[in-house]
mmCIF file with all atom_site columns, C-alpha atoms in Angstrom:
data_model
loop_
_atom_site.group_PDB
_atom_site.id
_atom_site.type_symbol
_atom_site.label_atom_id
_atom_site.label_alt_id
_atom_site.label_comp_id
_atom_site.label_asym_id
_atom_site.label_entity_id
_atom_site.label_seq_id
_atom_site.pdbx_PDB_ins_code
_atom_site.Cartn_x
_atom_site.Cartn_y
_atom_site.Cartn_z
_atom_site.occupancy
_atom_site.B_iso_or_equiv
_atom_site.pdbx_formal_charge
_atom_site.auth_seq_id
_atom_site.auth_comp_id
_atom_site.auth_asym_id
_atom_site.auth_atom_id
_atom_site.pdbx_PDB_model_num
ATOM 1   C CA . UNK A 1 1   ? -57.902 -46.820 -11.840 1.00 34.00 ? 1002 UNK A CA 1
ATOM 2   C CA . UNK A 1 2   ? -59.525 -50.225 -11.868 1.00 34.00 ? 1003 UNK A CA 1
ATOM 3   C CA . UNK A 1 3   ? -61.813 -51.092 -8.973  1.00 34.00 ? 1004 UNK A CA 1
ATOM 4   C CA . UNK A 1 4   ? -62.184 -54.688 -7.930  1.00 33.00 ? 1005 UNK A CA 1
ATOM 5   C CA . UNK A 1 5   ? -65.673 -54.581 -6.456  1.00 33.00 ? 1006 UNK A CA 1
ATOM 6   C CA . UNK A 1 6   ? -65.780 -57.653 -4.289  1.00 34.00 ? 1007 UNK A CA 1
ATOM 7   C CA . UNK A 1 7   ? -67.649 -59.057 -1.321  1.00 34.00 ? 1008 UNK A CA 1
ATOM 8   C CA . UNK A 1 8   ? -67.595 -62.231 0.667   1.00 36.00 ? 1009 UNK A CA 1
ATOM 9   C CA . UNK A 1 9   ? -69.657 -65.331 1.062   1.00 36.00 ? 1010 UNK A CA 1
ATOM 10  C CA . UNK A 1 10  ? -67.423 -67.363 3.316   1.00 38.00 ? 1011 UNK A CA 1
ATOM 11  C CA . UNK A 1 11  ? -67.737 -70.759 1.627   1.00 34.00 ? 1012 UNK A CA 1
ATOM 12  C CA . UNK A 1 12  ? -67.845 -69.797 -2.068  1.00 32.00 ? 1013 UNK A CA 1
ATOM 13  C CA . UNK A 1 13  ? -65.133 -70.048 -4.694  1.00 31.00 ? 1014 UNK A CA 1
ATOM 14  C CA . UNK A 1 14  ? -65.016 -67.355 -7.368  1.00 30.00 ? 1015 UNK A CA 1
ATOM 15  C CA . UNK A 1 15  ? -62.310 -65.918 -9.616  1.00 31.00 ? 1016 UNK A CA 1
ATOM 16  C CA . UNK A 1 16  ? -61.277 -62.341 -8.867  1.00 31.00 ? 1017 UNK A CA 1
ATOM 17  C CA . UNK A 1 17  ? -62.729 -60.189 -11.633 1.00 32.00 ? 1018 UNK A CA 1
ATOM 18  C CA . UNK A 1 18  ? -62.240 -56.445 -12.253 1.00 31.00 ? 1019 UNK A CA 1
ATOM 19  C CA . UNK A 1 19  ? -65.082 -54.052 -12.951 1.00 29.00 ? 1020 UNK A CA 1
ATOM 20  C CA . UNK A 1 20  ? -65.128 -50.387 -13.828 1.00 30.00 ? 1021 UNK A CA 1
ATOM 21  C CA . UNK A 1 21  ? -64.037 -48.014 -11.091 1.00 31.00 ? 1022 UNK A CA 1
ATOM 22  C CA . UNK A 1 22  ? -66.584 -45.740 -9.513  1.00 31.00 ? 1023 UNK A CA 1
ATOM 23  C CA . UNK A 1 23  ? -65.822 -42.070 -9.187  1.00 32.00 ? 1024 UNK A CA 1
ATOM 24  C CA . UNK A 1 24  ? -65.046 -40.571 -5.821  1.00 36.00 ? 1025 UNK A CA 1
ATOM 25  C CA . UNK A 1 25  ? -63.309 -41.775 -2.708  1.00 42.00 ? 1026 UNK A CA 1
ATOM 26  C CA . UNK A 1 26  ? -62.922 -45.185 -1.217  1.00 53.00 ? 1027 UNK A CA 1
ATOM 27  C CA . UNK A 1 27  ? -60.639 -47.402 0.781   1.00 60.00 ? 1028 UNK A CA 1
ATOM 28  C CA . UNK A 1 28  ? -57.563 -48.441 -1.164  1.00 55.00 ? 1029 UNK A CA 1
ATOM 29  C CA . UNK A 1 29  ? -55.899 -51.813 -0.651  1.00 56.00 ? 1030 UNK A CA 1
ATOM 30  C CA . UNK A 1 30  ? -52.588 -51.657 1.218   1.00 56.00 ? 1031 UNK A CA 1
ATOM 31  C CA . UNK A 1 31  ? -49.395 -52.393 -0.643  1.00 48.00 ? 1032 UNK A CA 1
ATOM 32  C CA . UNK A 1 32  ? -47.651 -55.593 0.420   1.00 45.00 ? 1033 UNK A CA 1
ATOM 33  C CA . UNK A 1 33  ? -45.360 -53.778 2.845   1.00 48.00 ? 1034 UNK A CA 1
ATOM 34  C CA . UNK A 1 34  ? -48.433 -52.573 4.767   1.00 61.00 ? 1035 UNK A CA 1
ATOM 35  C CA . UNK A 1 35  ? -49.808 -56.108 5.193   1.00 80.00 ? 1036 UNK A CA 1
ATOM 36  C CA . UNK A 1 36  ? -48.522 -57.415 8.517   1.00 89.00 ? 1037 UNK A CA 1
ATOM 37  C CA . UNK A 1 37  ? -48.891 -61.187 8.334   1.00 94.00 ? 1038 UNK A CA 1
ATOM 38  C CA . UNK A 1 38  ? -49.778 -62.565 11.812  1.00 94.00 ? 1039 UNK A CA 1
ATOM 39  C CA . UNK A 1 39  ? -47.675 -65.688 11.377  1.00 95.00 ? 1040 UNK A CA 1
ATOM 40  C CA . UNK A 1 40  ? -47.268 -66.361 15.084  1.00 93.00 ? 1041 UNK A CA 1
ATOM 41  C CA . UNK A 1 41  ? -51.044 -66.376 15.608  1.00 93.00 ? 1042 UNK A CA 1
ATOM 42  C CA . UNK A 1 42  ? -51.568 -68.577 12.548  1.00 95.00 ? 1043 UNK A CA 1
ATOM 43  C CA . UNK A 1 43  ? -49.021 -71.120 13.723  1.00 94.00 ? 1044 UNK A CA 1
ATOM 44  C CA . UNK A 1 44  ? -50.595 -71.302 17.189  1.00 93.00 ? 1045 UNK A CA 1
ATOM 45  C CA . UNK A 1 45  ? -53.961 -72.277 15.706  1.00 93.00 ? 1046 UNK A CA 1
ATOM 46  C CA . UNK A 1 46  ? -54.028 -76.037 14.950  1.00 94.00 ? 1047 UNK A CA 1
ATOM 47  C CA . UNK A 1 47  ? -56.971 -75.570 12.570  1.00 95.00 ? 1048 UNK A CA 1
ATOM 48  C CA . UNK A 1 48  ? -55.132 -73.007 10.425  1.00 96.00 ? 1049 UNK A CA 1
ATOM 49  C CA . UNK A 1 49  ? -53.493 -74.178 7.174   1.00 97.00 ? 1050 UNK A CA 1
ATOM 50  C CA . UNK A 1 50  ? -51.896 -72.624 4.118   1.00 98.00 ? 1051 UNK A CA 1
ATOM 51  C CA . UNK A 1 51  ? -55.298 -72.285 2.375   1.00 98.00 ? 1052 UNK A CA 1
ATOM 52  C CA . UNK A 1 52  ? -56.474 -70.123 5.269   1.00 97.00 ? 1053 UNK A CA 1
ATOM 53  C CA . UNK A 1 53  ? -53.380 -67.925 5.018   1.00 97.00 ? 1054 UNK A CA 1
ATOM 54  C CA . UNK A 1 54  ? -54.016 -67.536 1.287   1.00 97.00 ? 1055 UNK A CA 1
ATOM 55  C CA . UNK A 1 55  ? -57.655 -66.609 1.930   1.00 95.00 ? 1056 UNK A CA 1
ATOM 56  C CA . UNK A 1 56  ? -56.610 -64.112 4.620   1.00 96.00 ? 1057 UNK A CA 1
ATOM 57  C CA . UNK A 1 57  ? -54.248 -62.412 2.152   1.00 95.00 ? 1058 UNK A CA 1
ATOM 58  C CA . UNK A 1 58  ? -56.918 -62.351 -0.565  1.00 93.00 ? 1059 UNK A CA 1
ATOM 59  C CA . UNK A 1 59  ? -59.314 -60.594 1.783   1.00 92.00 ? 1060 UNK A CA 1
ATOM 60  C CA . UNK A 1 60  ? -56.668 -58.266 3.230   1.00 93.00 ? 1061 UNK A CA 1
ATOM 61  C CA . UNK A 1 61  ? -55.686 -57.022 -0.224  1.00 92.00 ? 1062 UNK A CA 1
ATOM 62  C CA . UNK A 1 62  ? -58.825 -57.484 -2.346  1.00 89.00 ? 1063 UNK A CA 1
ATOM 63  C CA . UNK A 1 63  ? -61.499 -56.893 0.230   1.00 85.00 ? 1064 UNK A CA 1
ATOM 64  C CA . UNK A 1 64  ? -63.513 -60.049 -0.402  1.00 64.00 ? 1065 UNK A CA 1
ATOM 65  C CA . UNK A 1 65  ? -64.360 -62.507 -3.151  1.00 54.00 ? 1066 UNK A CA 1
ATOM 66  C CA . UNK A 1 66  ? -67.404 -61.652 -5.256  1.00 55.00 ? 1067 UNK A CA 1
ATOM 67  C CA . UNK A 1 67  ? -68.309 -59.056 -7.842  1.00 53.00 ? 1068 UNK A CA 1
ATOM 68  C CA . UNK A 1 68  ? -71.547 -57.354 -6.836  1.00 64.00 ? 1069 UNK A CA 1
ATOM 69  C CA . UNK A 1 69  ? -74.015 -57.523 -9.697  1.00 63.00 ? 1070 UNK A CA 1
ATOM 70  C CA . UNK A 1 70  ? -77.087 -56.755 -7.574  1.00 74.00 ? 1071 UNK A CA 1
ATOM 71  C CA . UNK A 1 71  ? -78.391 -57.018 -4.040  1.00 84.00 ? 1072 UNK A CA 1
ATOM 72  C CA . UNK A 1 72  ? -80.278 -60.294 -4.459  1.00 88.00 ? 1073 UNK A CA 1
ATOM 73  C CA . UNK A 1 73  ? -77.363 -62.711 -4.156  1.00 88.00 ? 1074 UNK A CA 1
ATOM 74  C CA . UNK A 1 74  ? -75.751 -61.124 -1.086  1.00 90.00 ? 1075 UNK A CA 1
ATOM 75  C CA . UNK A 1 75  ? -79.173 -60.783 0.571   1.00 92.00 ? 1076 UNK A CA 1
ATOM 76  C CA . UNK A 1 76  ? -80.026 -64.433 -0.015  1.00 92.00 ? 1077 UNK A CA 1
ATOM 77  C CA . UNK A 1 77  ? -76.643 -65.735 1.196   1.00 92.00 ? 1078 UNK A CA 1
ATOM 78  C CA . UNK A 1 78  ? -76.730 -63.568 4.309   1.00 94.00 ? 1079 UNK A CA 1
ATOM 79  C CA . UNK A 1 79  ? -80.299 -64.604 5.092   1.00 95.00 ? 1080 UNK A CA 1
ATOM 80  C CA . UNK A 1 80  ? -79.462 -68.305 4.874   1.00 95.00 ? 1081 UNK A CA 1
ATOM 81  C CA . UNK A 1 81  ? -76.330 -67.968 6.966   1.00 96.00 ? 1082 UNK A CA 1
ATOM 82  C CA . UNK A 1 82  ? -78.010 -65.681 9.506   1.00 97.00 ? 1083 UNK A CA 1
ATOM 83  C CA . UNK A 1 83  ? -80.782 -68.192 10.143  1.00 96.00 ? 1084 UNK A CA 1
ATOM 84  C CA . UNK A 1 84  ? -78.278 -70.905 11.077  1.00 95.00 ? 1085 UNK A CA 1
ATOM 85  C CA . UNK A 1 85  ? -75.994 -68.883 13.363  1.00 96.00 ? 1086 UNK A CA 1
ATOM 86  C CA . UNK A 1 86  ? -75.421 -70.225 16.839  1.00 94.00 ? 1087 UNK A CA 1
ATOM 87  C CA . UNK A 1 87  ? -73.836 -68.603 19.871  1.00 96.00 ? 1088 UNK A CA 1
ATOM 88  C CA . UNK A 1 88  ? -70.386 -66.974 19.531  1.00 96.00 ? 1089 UNK A CA 1
ATOM 89  C CA . UNK A 1 89  ? -67.448 -69.329 19.864  1.00 94.00 ? 1090 UNK A CA 1
ATOM 90  C CA . UNK A 1 90  ? -65.232 -68.982 22.954  1.00 92.00 ? 1091 UNK A CA 1
ATOM 91  C CA . UNK A 1 91  ? -62.934 -66.026 22.381  1.00 89.00 ? 1092 UNK A CA 1
ATOM 92  C CA . UNK A 1 92  ? -64.578 -65.064 19.066  1.00 93.00 ? 1093 UNK A CA 1
ATOM 93  C CA . UNK A 1 93  ? -64.050 -61.362 18.413  1.00 92.00 ? 1094 UNK A CA 1
ATOM 94  C CA . UNK A 1 94  ? -66.584 -59.001 16.913  1.00 95.00 ? 1095 UNK A CA 1
ATOM 95  C CA . UNK A 1 95  ? -64.001 -57.378 14.619  1.00 95.00 ? 1096 UNK A CA 1
ATOM 96  C CA . UNK A 1 96  ? -60.837 -59.004 13.267  1.00 94.00 ? 1097 UNK A CA 1
ATOM 97  C CA . UNK A 1 97  ? -58.450 -56.615 11.485  1.00 93.00 ? 1098 UNK A CA 1
ATOM 98  C CA . UNK A 1 98  ? -56.894 -57.849 8.258   1.00 93.00 ? 1099 UNK A CA 1
ATOM 99  C CA . UNK A 1 99  ? -54.901 -54.889 6.957   1.00 90.00 ? 1100 UNK A CA 1
ATOM 100 C CA . UNK A 1 100 ? -55.154 -51.137 7.074   1.00 86.00 ? 1101 UNK A CA 1
ATOM 101 C CA . UNK A 1 101 ? -58.720 -50.201 6.169   1.00 90.00 ? 1102 UNK A CA 1
ATOM 102 C CA . UNK A 1 102 ? -60.183 -53.719 5.915   1.00 93.00 ? 1103 UNK A CA 1
ATOM 103 C CA . UNK A 1 103 ? -61.632 -56.073 8.561   1.00 95.00 ? 1104 UNK A CA 1
ATOM 104 C CA . UNK A 1 104 ? -63.702 -59.200 9.114   1.00 96.00 ? 1105 UNK A CA 1
ATOM 105 C CA . UNK A 1 105 ? -66.926 -58.660 11.047  1.00 97.00 ? 1106 UNK A CA 1
ATOM 106 C CA . UNK A 1 106 ? -67.894 -61.933 12.711  1.00 97.00 ? 1107 UNK A CA 1
ATOM 107 C CA . UNK A 1 107 ? -71.591 -62.681 12.431  1.00 98.00 ? 1108 UNK A CA 1
ATOM 108 C CA . UNK A 1 108 ? -72.182 -64.676 15.611  1.00 98.00 ? 1109 UNK A CA 1
ATOM 109 C CA . UNK A 1 109 ? -71.054 -61.978 18.068  1.00 97.00 ? 1110 UNK A CA 1
ATOM 110 C CA . UNK A 1 110 ? -72.705 -59.290 15.938  1.00 97.00 ? 1111 UNK A CA 1
ATOM 111 C CA . UNK A 1 111 ? -76.066 -61.066 16.000  1.00 97.00 ? 1112 UNK A CA 1
ATOM 112 C CA . UNK A 1 112 ? -75.730 -62.001 19.689  1.00 96.00 ? 1113 UNK A CA 1
ATOM 113 C CA . UNK A 1 113 ? -75.341 -58.316 20.579  1.00 95.00 ? 1114 UNK A CA 1
ATOM 114 C CA . UNK A 1 114 ? -78.522 -57.391 18.750  1.00 95.00 ? 1115 UNK A CA 1
ATOM 115 C CA . UNK A 1 115 ? -77.000 -56.494 15.395  1.00 96.00 ? 1116 UNK A CA 1
ATOM 116 C CA . UNK A 1 116 ? -79.452 -55.844 12.575  1.00 96.00 ? 1117 UNK A CA 1
ATOM 117 C CA . UNK A 1 117 ? -79.206 -58.000 9.466   1.00 97.00 ? 1118 UNK A CA 1
ATOM 118 C CA . UNK A 1 118 ? -80.420 -55.290 7.057   1.00 97.00 ? 1119 UNK A CA 1
ATOM 119 C CA . UNK A 1 119 ? -77.939 -52.753 8.426   1.00 97.00 ? 1120 UNK A CA 1
ATOM 120 C CA . UNK A 1 120 ? -75.150 -55.285 7.976   1.00 96.00 ? 1121 UNK A CA 1
ATOM 121 C CA . UNK A 1 121 ? -76.225 -55.967 4.392   1.00 95.00 ? 1122 UNK A CA 1
ATOM 122 C CA . UNK A 1 122 ? -76.180 -52.242 3.620   1.00 94.00 ? 1123 UNK A CA 1
ATOM 123 C CA . UNK A 1 123 ? -72.691 -51.866 5.133   1.00 94.00 ? 1124 UNK A CA 1
ATOM 124 C CA . UNK A 1 124 ? -71.536 -54.926 3.222   1.00 92.00 ? 1125 UNK A CA 1
ATOM 125 C CA . UNK A 1 125 ? -72.725 -53.587 -0.131  1.00 91.00 ? 1126 UNK A CA 1
ATOM 126 C CA . UNK A 1 126 ? -71.314 -50.130 0.598   1.00 91.00 ? 1127 UNK A CA 1
ATOM 127 C CA . UNK A 1 127 ? -67.930 -51.652 1.465   1.00 91.00 ? 1128 UNK A CA 1
ATOM 128 C CA . UNK A 1 128 ? -67.924 -53.559 -1.813  1.00 87.00 ? 1129 UNK A CA 1
ATOM 129 C CA . UNK A 1 129 ? -68.575 -50.338 -3.707  1.00 86.00 ? 1130 UNK A CA 1
ATOM 130 C CA . UNK A 1 130 ? -65.994 -48.311 -1.790  1.00 86.00 ? 1131 UNK A CA 1
ATOM 131 C CA . UNK A 1 131 ? -62.988 -50.625 -1.576  1.00 85.00 ? 1132 UNK A CA 1
ATOM 132 C CA . UNK A 1 132 ? -60.310 -50.086 -4.216  1.00 81.00 ? 1133 UNK A CA 1
ATOM 133 C CA . UNK A 1 133 ? -57.953 -52.988 -4.671  1.00 80.00 ? 1134 UNK A CA 1
ATOM 134 C CA . UNK A 1 134 ? -54.361 -52.664 -5.848  1.00 78.00 ? 1135 UNK A CA 1
ATOM 135 C CA . UNK A 1 135 ? -53.632 -55.627 -8.163  1.00 74.00 ? 1136 UNK A CA 1
ATOM 136 C CA . UNK A 1 136 ? -50.010 -55.746 -7.020  1.00 87.00 ? 1137 UNK A CA 1
ATOM 137 C CA . UNK A 1 137 ? -50.866 -55.928 -3.319  1.00 92.00 ? 1138 UNK A CA 1
ATOM 138 C CA . UNK A 1 138 ? -52.044 -59.534 -3.318  1.00 93.00 ? 1139 UNK A CA 1
ATOM 139 C CA . UNK A 1 139 ? -49.047 -60.902 -5.208  1.00 94.00 ? 1140 UNK A CA 1
ATOM 140 C CA . UNK A 1 140 ? -46.646 -58.907 -3.077  1.00 94.00 ? 1141 UNK A CA 1
ATOM 141 C CA . UNK A 1 141 ? -48.136 -60.139 0.196   1.00 95.00 ? 1142 UNK A CA 1
ATOM 142 C CA . UNK A 1 142 ? -48.430 -63.753 -1.028  1.00 97.00 ? 1143 UNK A CA 1
ATOM 143 C CA . UNK A 1 143 ? -44.792 -63.782 -2.133  1.00 96.00 ? 1144 UNK A CA 1
ATOM 144 C CA . UNK A 1 144 ? -43.866 -62.155 1.180   1.00 95.00 ? 1145 UNK A CA 1
ATOM 145 C CA . UNK A 1 145 ? -45.496 -65.088 2.996   1.00 97.00 ? 1146 UNK A CA 1
ATOM 146 C CA . UNK A 1 146 ? -43.515 -67.593 0.943   1.00 97.00 ? 1147 UNK A CA 1
ATOM 147 C CA . UNK A 1 147 ? -40.266 -65.803 1.718   1.00 96.00 ? 1148 UNK A CA 1
ATOM 148 C CA . UNK A 1 148 ? -41.017 -65.584 5.430   1.00 95.00 ? 1149 UNK A CA 1
ATOM 149 C CA . UNK A 1 149 ? -41.880 -69.282 5.606   1.00 97.00 ? 1150 UNK A CA 1
ATOM 150 C CA . UNK A 1 150 ? -38.563 -70.179 3.936   1.00 96.00 ? 1151 UNK A CA 1
ATOM 151 C CA . UNK A 1 151 ? -36.658 -68.055 6.456   1.00 95.00 ? 1152 UNK A CA 1
ATOM 152 C CA . UNK A 1 152 ? -38.443 -69.251 9.615   1.00 92.00 ? 1153 UNK A CA 1
ATOM 153 C CA . UNK A 1 153 ? -37.715 -72.404 11.631  1.00 90.00 ? 1154 UNK A CA 1
ATOM 154 C CA . UNK A 1 154 ? -39.839 -75.416 10.583  1.00 88.00 ? 1155 UNK A CA 1
ATOM 155 C CA . UNK A 1 155 ? -43.485 -75.171 11.637  1.00 89.00 ? 1156 UNK A CA 1
ATOM 156 C CA . UNK A 1 156 ? -46.936 -76.350 10.582  1.00 87.00 ? 1157 UNK A CA 1
ATOM 157 C CA . UNK A 1 157 ? -47.074 -73.726 7.814   1.00 95.00 ? 1158 UNK A CA 1
ATOM 158 C CA . UNK A 1 158 ? -44.339 -75.003 5.548   1.00 96.00 ? 1159 UNK A CA 1
ATOM 159 C CA . UNK A 1 159 ? -42.712 -73.452 2.475   1.00 97.00 ? 1160 UNK A CA 1
ATOM 160 C CA . UNK A 1 160 ? -43.499 -76.731 0.684   1.00 97.00 ? 1161 UNK A CA 1
ATOM 161 C CA . UNK A 1 161 ? -47.226 -76.261 1.327   1.00 97.00 ? 1162 UNK A CA 1
ATOM 162 C CA . UNK A 1 162 ? -46.969 -72.660 0.122   1.00 98.00 ? 1163 UNK A CA 1
ATOM 163 C CA . UNK A 1 163 ? -45.193 -73.749 -3.084  1.00 98.00 ? 1164 UNK A CA 1
ATOM 164 C CA . UNK A 1 164 ? -47.713 -76.513 -3.782  1.00 98.00 ? 1165 UNK A CA 1
ATOM 165 C CA . UNK A 1 165 ? -50.674 -74.142 -3.413  1.00 98.00 ? 1166 UNK A CA 1
ATOM 166 C CA . UNK A 1 166 ? -48.933 -71.452 -5.447  1.00 98.00 ? 1167 UNK A CA 1
ATOM 167 C CA . UNK A 1 167 ? -48.269 -73.955 -8.234  1.00 98.00 ? 1168 UNK A CA 1
ATOM 168 C CA . UNK A 1 168 ? -51.918 -75.047 -8.221  1.00 97.00 ? 1169 UNK A CA 1
ATOM 169 C CA . UNK A 1 169 ? -53.410 -71.552 -8.269  1.00 97.00 ? 1170 UNK A CA 1
ATOM 170 C CA . UNK A 1 170 ? -50.956 -69.507 -10.327 1.00 96.00 ? 1171 UNK A CA 1
ATOM 171 C CA . UNK A 1 171 ? -52.187 -70.759 -13.717 1.00 95.00 ? 1172 UNK A CA 1
ATOM 172 C CA . UNK A 1 172 ? -55.763 -69.990 -12.660 1.00 95.00 ? 1173 UNK A CA 1
ATOM 173 C CA . UNK A 1 173 ? -54.961 -66.368 -11.929 1.00 94.00 ? 1174 UNK A CA 1
ATOM 174 C CA . UNK A 1 174 ? -54.969 -66.817 -8.149  1.00 94.00 ? 1175 UNK A CA 1
ATOM 175 C CA . UNK A 1 175 ? -58.724 -67.241 -7.617  1.00 92.00 ? 1176 UNK A CA 1
ATOM 176 C CA . UNK A 1 176 ? -60.500 -67.044 -4.294  1.00 90.00 ? 1177 UNK A CA 1
ATOM 177 C CA . UNK A 1 177 ? -60.724 -70.415 -2.557  1.00 93.00 ? 1178 UNK A CA 1
ATOM 178 C CA . UNK A 1 178 ? -62.434 -72.125 0.372   1.00 93.00 ? 1179 UNK A CA 1
ATOM 179 C CA . UNK A 1 179 ? -61.025 -72.234 3.862   1.00 96.00 ? 1180 UNK A CA 1
ATOM 180 C CA . UNK A 1 180 ? -59.276 -75.503 4.671   1.00 97.00 ? 1181 UNK A CA 1
ATOM 181 C CA . UNK A 1 181 ? -61.474 -78.391 5.826   1.00 97.00 ? 1182 UNK A CA 1
ATOM 182 C CA . UNK A 1 182 ? -59.935 -78.287 9.305   1.00 96.00 ? 1183 UNK A CA 1
ATOM 183 C CA . UNK A 1 183 ? -60.632 -74.559 9.628   1.00 97.00 ? 1184 UNK A CA 1
ATOM 184 C CA . UNK A 1 184 ? -64.220 -75.003 8.439   1.00 97.00 ? 1185 UNK A CA 1
ATOM 185 C CA . UNK A 1 185 ? -64.755 -77.760 10.996  1.00 95.00 ? 1186 UNK A CA 1
ATOM 186 C CA . UNK A 1 186 ? -62.903 -76.205 13.906  1.00 92.00 ? 1187 UNK A CA 1
ATOM 187 C CA . UNK A 1 187 ? -63.703 -72.507 13.499  1.00 93.00 ? 1188 UNK A CA 1
ATOM 188 C CA . UNK A 1 188 ? -67.039 -72.590 11.600  1.00 95.00 ? 1189 UNK A CA 1
ATOM 189 C CA . UNK A 1 189 ? -66.168 -69.259 9.919   1.00 96.00 ? 1190 UNK A CA 1
ATOM 190 C CA . UNK A 1 190 ? -69.111 -66.866 9.631   1.00 97.00 ? 1191 UNK A CA 1
ATOM 191 C CA . UNK A 1 191 ? -68.143 -63.304 8.763   1.00 96.00 ? 1192 UNK A CA 1
ATOM 192 C CA . UNK A 1 192 ? -68.309 -60.541 6.216   1.00 95.00 ? 1193 UNK A CA 1
ATOM 193 C CA . UNK A 1 193 ? -65.368 -58.509 4.952   1.00 94.00 ? 1194 UNK A CA 1
ATOM 194 C CA . UNK A 1 194 ? -66.002 -54.784 5.351   1.00 95.00 ? 1195 UNK A CA 1
ATOM 195 C CA . UNK A 1 195 ? -64.000 -51.619 5.091   1.00 93.00 ? 1196 UNK A CA 1
ATOM 196 C CA . UNK A 1 196 ? -62.846 -50.543 8.538   1.00 93.00 ? 1197 UNK A CA 1
ATOM 197 C CA . UNK A 1 197 ? -64.738 -47.254 8.265   1.00 94.00 ? 1198 UNK A CA 1
ATOM 198 C CA . UNK A 1 198 ? -67.890 -49.086 7.187   1.00 94.00 ? 1199 UNK A CA 1
ATOM 199 C CA . UNK A 1 199 ? -67.639 -51.567 10.045  1.00 95.00 ? 1200 UNK A CA 1
ATOM 200 C CA . UNK A 1 200 ? -67.092 -48.874 12.665  1.00 94.00 ? 1201 UNK A CA 1
ATOM 201 C CA . UNK A 1 201 ? -70.002 -46.802 11.318  1.00 95.00 ? 1202 UNK A CA 1
ATOM 202 C CA . UNK A 1 202 ? -72.206 -49.897 11.478  1.00 96.00 ? 1203 UNK A CA 1
ATOM 203 C CA . UNK A 1 203 ? -71.195 -50.653 15.058  1.00 95.00 ? 1204 UNK A CA 1
ATOM 204 C CA . UNK A 1 204 ? -71.645 -47.051 16.194  1.00 94.00 ? 1205 UNK A CA 1
ATOM 205 C CA . UNK A 1 205 ? -75.143 -47.004 14.707  1.00 93.00 ? 1206 UNK A CA 1
ATOM 206 C CA . UNK A 1 206 ? -75.837 -50.313 16.479  1.00 91.00 ? 1207 UNK A CA 1
ATOM 207 C CA . UNK A 1 207 ? -74.517 -49.061 19.836  1.00 90.00 ? 1208 UNK A CA 1
ATOM 208 C CA . UNK A 1 208 ? -71.649 -51.546 19.877  1.00 88.00 ? 1209 UNK A CA 1
ATOM 209 C CA . UNK A 1 209 ? -67.969 -51.122 20.539  1.00 71.00 ? 1210 UNK A CA 1
ATOM 210 C CA . UNK A 1 210 ? -65.782 -52.677 17.876  1.00 57.00 ? 1211 UNK A CA 1
ATOM 211 C CA . UNK A 1 211 ? -63.074 -54.365 19.918  1.00 59.00 ? 1212 UNK A CA 1
ATOM 212 C CA . UNK A 1 212 ? -60.485 -56.063 17.752  1.00 54.00 ? 1213 UNK A CA 1
ATOM 213 C CA . UNK A 1 213 ? -58.036 -58.906 17.995  1.00 49.00 ? 1214 UNK A CA 1
ATOM 214 C CA . UNK A 1 214 ? -55.242 -60.262 15.845  1.00 45.00 ? 1215 UNK A CA 1
ATOM 215 C CA . UNK A 1 215 ? -55.718 -63.708 17.333  1.00 43.00 ? 1216 UNK A CA 1
ATOM 216 C CA . UNK A 1 216 ? -57.613 -66.599 15.842  1.00 39.00 ? 1217 UNK A CA 1
ATOM 217 C CA . UNK A 1 217 ? -60.739 -67.534 17.844  1.00 39.00 ? 1218 UNK A CA 1
ATOM 218 C CA . UNK A 1 218 ? -60.174 -70.485 20.195  1.00 32.00 ? 1219 UNK A CA 1
#
């Protein structure tokens, strides 16, 4: 089996690249039928656009966006982002589920509750090692989104926007991309993608409860 060892720096753009699979267990990406797309929540969020849906699906099925070569890069990016974190946004959850076995851990609420940066880094790197991506899961879920948008009544997330983004990214092998400009401005995303088991172990060790939400922060 091929393991796509991948982690997240929220504002970076990197092509999804496979590396050799590690032996042993791990969290396997859900197939497309197991990815429940929260379309209603997306459409209620005025900052959310098709790029953000694409990024959500990438993370739900691939686990994140960057091959882990060593600890230095993730440590540096986390340190820079950590230093600039403000207070949690209104309604910002600590844990946001993506798909079975994979979540976003939001940095502002984690830090505000006394979360430790080094413990987060360790959980982040462990999640990147443990997560096993299914190459078919992303394409299945992305196509599923396109089909659902064509079948739904007109809304802000249009099938035309889906088709335009698909046309732009298909020839590039569907790389990871930035959030939309409106999402960056309105939501100021600051999170790391972790395996669910890794996130819950981190929160237990930190004395936190990992409440979740399927809603976008408002």
